[in-house]
């Protein structure tokens, strides 16, 4: 197969999991327009560069503001899972940080209930499988993280599959949350913090040491330290990479400068995620096509990324085993095409 010949639509029949996706920025563009029209709030920009964290954060908060009720939240989540099969996504883990609503939608328990309900409604209508990642903002207190751990544990097995962690790493190290994540991990929940995007390789090392994660969202700046790369490979920690997001937030100057090929070369599992698809103006098929195009990764390497995403998903089902024949068929078809 000639390199770089696969288009986004060619990745539709490749079974994959989307493990790095945020609820508010996964709103469907038509839904965002409708909610903006109804509320009189501004429509957040699509596909813009965000040279600084504050501009991205402001656009993200515009997305969150559009969700004005639990019904809106239920709808946004339902639509994410409804549209997953149209991208060949067989499992989705959707991040939400309940405390960032500041009580605007009522108690956090109600938020989780509405989001889980959205997943169930989509499933009933043929939508994709998956679960919620309940997150903590790094600027939260350790007591708030403990509350999220309680919440996640009370919903474990009923729609919540993991605990996440988001926000600026430099000012808020992982260590302050270690006890909460240990509790989640010991009870069988996934631990999937963000690290190594705004923070450097030493932040990734600290996250590995303090939180003992199952996966890391981003993690790409681990490439700055050989020892951290070696540790990620040794522990087989999957990095849930967001290529377009890294470009639009200027984590790397161009796609060709992205460390994804080096991470793969070092034997670190990687998955691809659209992260904030509304704001970045992409979906997961676009991310697969970008990785293929930018690095000339052959079909077999792209299939390995999909296999990693299934292997490291927080599902009770062995997703890789279930979909391995379809992955083989996809490789064969891609190589003949
Ligand atoms: Zn993210």
Short mmCIF file of C-alpha atoms and ligand atoms in Angstrom, two decimals:
data_model
loop_
_atom_site.label_atom_id
_atom_site.label_comp_id
_atom_site.label_asym_id
_atom_site.label_seq_id
_atom_site.Cartn_x
_atom_site.Cartn_y
_atom_site.Cartn_z
CA UNK A 1 0.00 0.00 0.00
CA UNK A 2 1.41 3.40 -0.88
CA UNK A 3 1.98 5.54 2.21
CA UNK A 4 -0.47 8.32 3.05
CA UNK A 5 -3.15 6.99 0.70
CA UNK A 6 -5.90 6.36 3.26
CA UNK A 7 -8.58 9.00 3.72
CA UNK A 8 -10.56 9.67 6.91
CA UNK A 9 -13.51 7.60 5.68
CA UNK A 10 -11.21 4.62 5.11
CA UNK A 11 -10.81 4.33 8.90
CA UNK A 12 -14.54 3.90 9.47
CA UNK A 13 -14.43 0.09 9.34
CA UNK A 14 -11.42 -0.10 11.69
CA UNK A 15 -12.86 -0.90 15.17
CA UNK A 16 -11.46 1.48 17.74
CA UNK A 17 -12.03 3.03 21.17
CA UNK A 18 -12.08 6.77 21.81
CA UNK A 19 -10.53 7.27 25.24
CA UNK A 20 -9.76 11.00 25.27
CA UNK A 21 -12.92 13.04 24.79
CA UNK A 22 -14.45 15.85 26.84
CA UNK A 23 -18.23 16.15 27.15
CA UNK A 24 -18.75 19.90 26.67
CA UNK A 25 -16.40 20.18 23.68
CA UNK A 26 -17.91 17.06 22.13
CA UNK A 27 -21.21 18.91 21.60
CA UNK A 28 -22.58 18.47 18.07
CA UNK A 29 -22.28 21.71 16.04
CA UNK A 30 -26.03 21.71 15.26
CA UNK A 31 -26.86 21.25 18.95
CA UNK A 32 -24.46 24.06 19.92
CA UNK A 33 -26.15 26.38 17.41
CA UNK A 34 -29.59 25.44 18.73
CA UNK A 35 -28.64 25.92 22.39
CA UNK A 36 -26.86 29.22 21.63
CA UNK A 37 -29.91 30.45 19.77
CA UNK A 38 -32.22 29.44 22.62
CA UNK A 39 -30.09 30.99 25.37
CA UNK A 40 -28.74 34.03 23.54
CA UNK A 41 -25.21 32.95 24.48
CA UNK A 42 -22.34 33.23 21.97
CA UNK A 43 -21.60 30.28 19.69
CA UNK A 44 -18.08 29.02 20.55
CA UNK A 45 -15.52 29.17 17.72
CA UNK A 46 -14.74 26.02 15.71
CA UNK A 47 -11.25 25.02 14.55
CA UNK A 48 -9.37 28.06 15.84
CA UNK A 49 -5.71 28.16 16.88
CA UNK A 50 -5.30 28.74 20.62
CA UNK A 51 -1.80 30.12 21.16
CA UNK A 52 -2.41 30.41 24.89
CA UNK A 53 -4.17 28.27 27.46
CA UNK A 54 -6.53 31.13 28.54
CA UNK A 55 -7.98 31.53 25.00
CA UNK A 56 -8.64 27.79 24.78
CA UNK A 57 -10.08 27.73 28.27
CA UNK A 58 -12.40 30.66 27.46
CA UNK A 59 -13.70 28.88 24.33
CA UNK A 60 -14.17 25.69 26.36
CA UNK A 61 -16.19 27.56 28.98
CA UNK A 62 -18.41 28.94 26.19
CA UNK A 63 -19.22 25.31 25.32
CA UNK A 64 -19.97 24.51 28.96
CA UNK A 65 -22.21 27.59 29.27
CA UNK A 66 -24.45 26.25 26.48
CA UNK A 67 -25.39 23.33 28.74
CA UNK A 68 -28.05 25.06 30.78
CA UNK A 69 -29.90 22.12 32.28
CA UNK A 70 -29.61 18.44 33.09
CA UNK A 71 -31.72 17.77 29.98
CA UNK A 72 -29.10 19.58 27.87
CA UNK A 73 -26.32 17.52 29.47
CA UNK A 74 -28.26 14.29 28.89
CA UNK A 75 -28.74 15.27 25.24
CA UNK A 76 -25.09 16.17 24.61
CA UNK A 77 -23.92 12.85 26.11
CA UNK A 78 -26.60 10.88 24.23
CA UNK A 79 -25.56 12.43 20.93
CA UNK A 80 -21.88 11.56 21.51
CA UNK A 81 -22.74 7.88 21.94
CA UNK A 82 -25.32 7.93 19.14
CA UNK A 83 -22.73 9.14 16.64
CA UNK A 84 -19.87 6.89 17.78
CA UNK A 85 -20.76 3.94 15.47
CA UNK A 86 -20.62 6.29 12.44
CA UNK A 87 -16.87 6.57 13.14
CA UNK A 88 -16.30 2.87 13.81
CA UNK A 89 -15.96 3.62 17.54
CA UNK A 90 -16.98 0.56 19.55
CA UNK A 91 -16.18 2.02 22.99
CA UNK A 92 -16.10 5.64 24.22
CA UNK A 93 -14.83 7.01 27.53
CA UNK A 94 -16.28 10.48 28.02
CA UNK A 95 -14.66 12.88 30.51
CA UNK A 96 -16.76 15.18 32.65
CA UNK A 97 -15.68 17.31 35.63
CA UNK A 98 -18.87 17.70 37.73
CA UNK A 99 -17.52 20.41 40.06
CA UNK A 100 -16.72 22.77 37.17
CA UNK A 101 -20.47 23.43 36.83
CA UNK A 102 -20.25 25.13 40.22
CA UNK A 103 -23.64 23.83 41.31
CA UNK A 104 -25.36 25.53 38.34
CA UNK A 105 -27.09 22.27 37.38
CA UNK A 106 -27.77 21.19 40.96
CA UNK A 107 -25.95 18.57 43.04
CA UNK A 108 -23.14 16.66 41.32
CA UNK A 109 -25.01 13.36 41.80
CA UNK A 110 -27.70 14.67 39.43
CA UNK A 111 -25.09 15.51 36.79
CA UNK A 112 -23.70 11.99 36.83
CA UNK A 113 -27.20 10.50 36.74
CA UNK A 114 -28.14 12.63 33.69
CA UNK A 115 -24.90 11.77 31.86
CA UNK A 116 -25.27 8.03 32.55
CA UNK A 117 -28.88 8.30 31.42
CA UNK A 118 -27.65 9.85 28.15
CA UNK A 119 -25.41 6.84 27.54
CA UNK A 120 -28.25 4.41 28.32
CA UNK A 121 -30.68 6.22 25.99
CA UNK A 122 -28.16 6.10 23.14
CA UNK A 123 -27.46 2.41 23.77
CA UNK A 124 -31.17 1.63 23.56
CA UNK A 125 -31.25 3.24 20.10
CA UNK A 126 -28.21 1.41 18.73
CA UNK A 127 -25.54 3.84 19.97
CA UNK A 128 -22.02 2.86 21.02
CA UNK A 129 -20.89 1.35 24.31
CA UNK A 130 -18.68 3.04 26.89
CA UNK A 131 -18.68 4.93 30.16
CA UNK A 132 -17.93 8.15 31.98
CA UNK A 133 -14.61 9.37 33.32
CA UNK A 134 -15.32 11.58 36.34
CA UNK A 135 -12.65 14.23 36.53
CA UNK A 136 -11.09 16.59 39.02
CA UNK A 137 -9.70 20.01 38.07
CA UNK A 138 -6.12 20.34 39.28
CA UNK A 139 -6.98 23.62 41.00
CA UNK A 140 -9.47 21.77 43.21
CA UNK A 141 -8.69 20.90 46.81
CA UNK A 142 -7.71 17.38 47.82
CA UNK A 143 -11.05 17.25 49.71
CA UNK A 144 -12.90 17.96 46.44
CA UNK A 145 -10.94 15.16 44.76
CA UNK A 146 -12.03 12.87 47.56
CA UNK A 147 -15.66 13.81 46.90
CA UNK A 148 -15.21 12.91 43.21
CA UNK A 149 -13.67 9.58 44.26
CA UNK A 150 -16.74 8.91 46.45
CA UNK A 151 -19.01 9.83 43.54
CA UNK A 152 -17.08 7.68 41.06
CA UNK A 153 -17.09 4.72 43.43
CA UNK A 154 -20.83 5.01 44.02
CA UNK A 155 -21.37 4.87 40.22
CA UNK A 156 -18.75 2.20 39.49
CA UNK A 157 -20.34 -0.61 37.50
CA UNK A 158 -23.28 1.67 36.68
CA UNK A 159 -21.74 3.85 33.97
CA UNK A 160 -18.59 5.32 35.54
CA UNK A 161 -15.37 3.55 34.54
CA UNK A 162 -12.53 5.83 35.65
CA UNK A 163 -11.32 8.97 37.39
CA UNK A 164 -9.60 11.71 35.39
CA UNK A 165 -7.60 14.82 36.23
CA UNK A 166 -7.39 17.99 34.10
CA UNK A 167 -5.87 21.48 34.19
CA UNK A 168 -2.50 23.14 34.55
CA UNK A 169 0.15 20.83 35.94
CA UNK A 170 2.90 23.29 36.80
CA UNK A 171 1.01 24.91 39.66
CA UNK A 172 -0.93 21.85 40.82
CA UNK A 173 1.14 18.65 41.04
CA UNK A 174 -0.45 15.21 41.06
CA UNK A 175 0.83 14.42 44.58
CA UNK A 176 -1.92 16.41 46.31
CA UNK A 177 -4.53 14.00 44.88
CA UNK A 178 -2.66 10.73 45.41
CA UNK A 179 -4.89 9.36 48.20
CA UNK A 180 -8.12 9.84 46.21
CA UNK A 181 -6.77 8.11 43.12
CA UNK A 182 -5.32 5.27 45.17
CA UNK A 183 -8.79 4.67 46.60
CA UNK A 184 -10.33 4.64 43.10
CA UNK A 185 -7.65 2.32 41.78
CA UNK A 186 -7.88 -0.07 44.72
CA UNK A 187 -11.63 -0.35 44.10
CA UNK A 188 -11.18 -1.32 40.46
CA UNK A 189 -11.80 2.03 38.77
CA UNK A 190 -9.49 3.27 36.04
CA UNK A 191 -7.07 6.12 36.77
CA UNK A 192 -6.62 8.21 33.62
CA UNK A 193 -5.17 11.67 34.42
CA UNK A 194 -4.06 14.32 31.95
CA UNK A 195 -0.31 14.93 32.13
CA UNK A 196 2.53 15.90 29.84
CA UNK A 197 0.66 18.49 27.77
CA UNK A 198 1.06 21.77 29.65
CA UNK A 199 3.53 20.10 32.01
CA UNK A 200 6.93 18.71 31.03
CA UNK A 201 8.43 15.22 31.31
CA UNK A 202 9.08 15.61 35.04
CA UNK A 203 5.33 16.20 35.50
CA UNK A 204 4.68 12.89 33.70
CA UNK A 205 7.22 11.19 35.99
CA UNK A 206 5.48 12.69 39.03
CA UNK A 207 2.06 11.56 37.76
CA UNK A 208 3.39 8.03 37.20
CA UNK A 209 4.86 7.92 40.68
CA UNK A 210 2.01 9.55 42.61
CA UNK A 211 -1.12 8.32 40.81
CA UNK A 212 -0.04 4.98 39.31
CA UNK A 213 -2.29 5.61 36.29
CA UNK A 214 -3.65 3.00 33.91
CA UNK A 215 -3.38 5.48 31.04
CA UNK A 216 -2.39 9.14 30.59
CA UNK A 217 -4.23 11.69 28.44
CA UNK A 218 -1.55 13.35 26.24
CA UNK A 219 1.76 12.42 27.94
CA UNK A 220 3.53 13.60 24.80
CA UNK A 221 6.11 15.76 26.59
CA UNK A 222 7.54 12.56 28.07
CA UNK A 223 9.59 12.61 24.88
CA UNK A 224 11.80 15.23 26.57
CA UNK A 225 13.24 12.62 28.97
CA UNK A 226 14.55 9.25 27.89
CA UNK A 227 14.06 7.73 31.36
CA UNK A 228 10.38 8.71 31.43
CA UNK A 229 9.85 7.16 27.98
CA UNK A 230 11.53 3.97 29.21
CA UNK A 231 9.29 3.87 32.29
CA UNK A 232 6.11 4.36 30.21
CA UNK A 233 7.21 1.49 27.97
CA UNK A 234 8.16 -0.72 30.94
CA UNK A 235 4.78 -0.21 32.61
CA UNK A 236 2.93 -0.28 29.24
CA UNK A 237 1.01 2.90 30.10
CA UNK A 238 -1.16 3.89 27.15
CA UNK A 239 -0.92 7.56 26.10
CA UNK A 240 -4.23 8.90 24.75
CA UNK A 241 -2.85 11.36 22.20
CA UNK A 242 -4.74 14.28 20.63
CA UNK A 243 -2.80 15.38 17.55
CA UNK A 244 -4.97 18.29 16.38
CA UNK A 245 -5.34 19.54 19.94
CA UNK A 246 -1.56 19.56 20.40
CA UNK A 247 -1.25 21.57 17.17
CA UNK A 248 -3.99 24.07 17.96
CA UNK A 249 -2.64 24.64 21.47
CA UNK A 250 0.88 24.95 20.04
CA UNK A 251 2.29 22.06 22.14
CA UNK A 252 4.23 21.24 18.94
CA UNK A 253 4.97 23.64 16.04
CA UNK A 254 3.79 21.30 13.27
CA UNK A 255 2.36 17.81 12.81
CA UNK A 256 5.71 16.52 11.60
CA UNK A 257 7.31 17.68 14.85
CA UNK A 258 4.87 15.62 16.93
CA UNK A 259 6.50 12.83 18.98
CA UNK A 260 3.85 10.20 18.14
CA UNK A 261 6.19 8.12 15.91
CA UNK A 262 8.90 8.22 18.59
CA UNK A 263 6.44 7.08 21.28
CA UNK A 264 5.45 4.15 19.05
CA UNK A 265 9.08 3.37 18.23
CA UNK A 266 9.85 3.20 21.96
CA UNK A 267 7.14 0.55 22.47
CA UNK A 268 4.70 2.79 24.35
CA UNK A 269 1.02 1.96 23.67
CA UNK A 270 -0.87 4.90 22.15
CA UNK A 271 -4.48 5.63 21.31
CA UNK A 272 -5.82 8.59 19.36
CA UNK A 273 -8.57 10.87 20.68
CA UNK A 274 -10.33 13.91 19.29
CA UNK A 275 -10.23 15.45 22.81
CA UNK A 276 -12.35 18.56 22.05
CA UNK A 277 -13.84 17.79 18.62
CA UNK A 278 -16.21 20.78 18.47
CA UNK A 279 -13.45 23.30 19.25
CA UNK A 280 -10.82 21.58 17.08
CA UNK A 281 -13.22 20.99 14.18
CA UNK A 282 -12.24 17.32 13.82
CA UNK A 283 -13.55 13.87 14.62
CA UNK A 284 -11.69 10.67 15.40
CA UNK A 285 -11.56 9.61 11.74
CA UNK A 286 -9.78 12.90 10.98
CA UNK A 287 -7.25 12.16 13.74
CA UNK A 288 -6.48 8.71 12.29
CA UNK A 289 -6.12 10.20 8.79
CA UNK A 290 -3.82 12.93 10.16
CA UNK A 291 -1.54 10.41 11.91
CA UNK A 292 -1.38 8.31 8.74
CA UNK A 293 -0.72 11.33 6.50
CA UNK A 294 1.73 13.24 8.71
CA UNK A 295 3.96 10.30 9.61
CA UNK A 296 3.39 7.88 6.74
CA UNK A 297 2.30 5.22 9.23
CA UNK A 298 1.26 2.12 7.25
CA UNK A 299 -2.11 0.40 7.69
CA UNK A 300 -0.59 -2.15 10.08
CA UNK A 301 0.69 0.64 12.38
CA UNK A 302 -2.68 2.39 12.28
CA UNK A 303 -4.36 -0.91 13.16
CA UNK A 304 -1.94 -1.27 16.11
CA UNK A 305 -3.09 2.12 17.42
CA UNK A 306 -6.72 0.95 17.20
CA UNK A 307 -5.75 -2.33 18.91
CA UNK A 308 -4.00 -0.41 21.71
CA UNK A 309 -7.13 1.68 22.24
CA UNK A 310 -9.23 -1.49 22.63
CA UNK A 311 -6.66 -3.23 24.84
CA UNK A 312 -6.42 -0.30 27.25
CA UNK A 313 -10.13 0.63 27.40
CA UNK A 314 -11.72 0.28 30.84
CA UNK A 315 -14.31 -2.23 29.66
CA UNK A 316 -15.23 -5.48 31.39
CA UNK A 317 -15.33 -7.09 27.97
CA UNK A 318 -12.14 -8.11 26.13
CA UNK A 319 -12.71 -5.61 23.32
CA UNK A 320 -9.53 -6.52 21.45
CA UNK A 321 -10.49 -10.20 21.33
CA UNK A 322 -14.01 -9.32 20.23
CA UNK A 323 -12.82 -7.12 17.36
CA UNK A 324 -9.50 -8.73 16.35
CA UNK A 325 -10.97 -10.47 13.26
CA UNK A 326 -12.45 -7.17 12.04
CA UNK A 327 -9.08 -5.47 12.54
CA UNK A 328 -7.39 -8.19 10.45
CA UNK A 329 -10.01 -7.76 7.73
CA UNK A 330 -9.42 -4.01 7.76
CA UNK A 331 -5.64 -4.44 7.37
CA UNK A 332 -6.13 -6.81 4.45
CA UNK A 333 -8.62 -4.49 2.74
CA UNK A 334 -6.40 -1.42 3.31
CA UNK A 335 -3.38 -3.21 1.84
CA UNK A 336 -5.34 -4.31 -1.24
CA UNK A 337 -6.97 -0.90 -1.73
ZN1 LIG B 1 -8.10 16.31 27.23
#
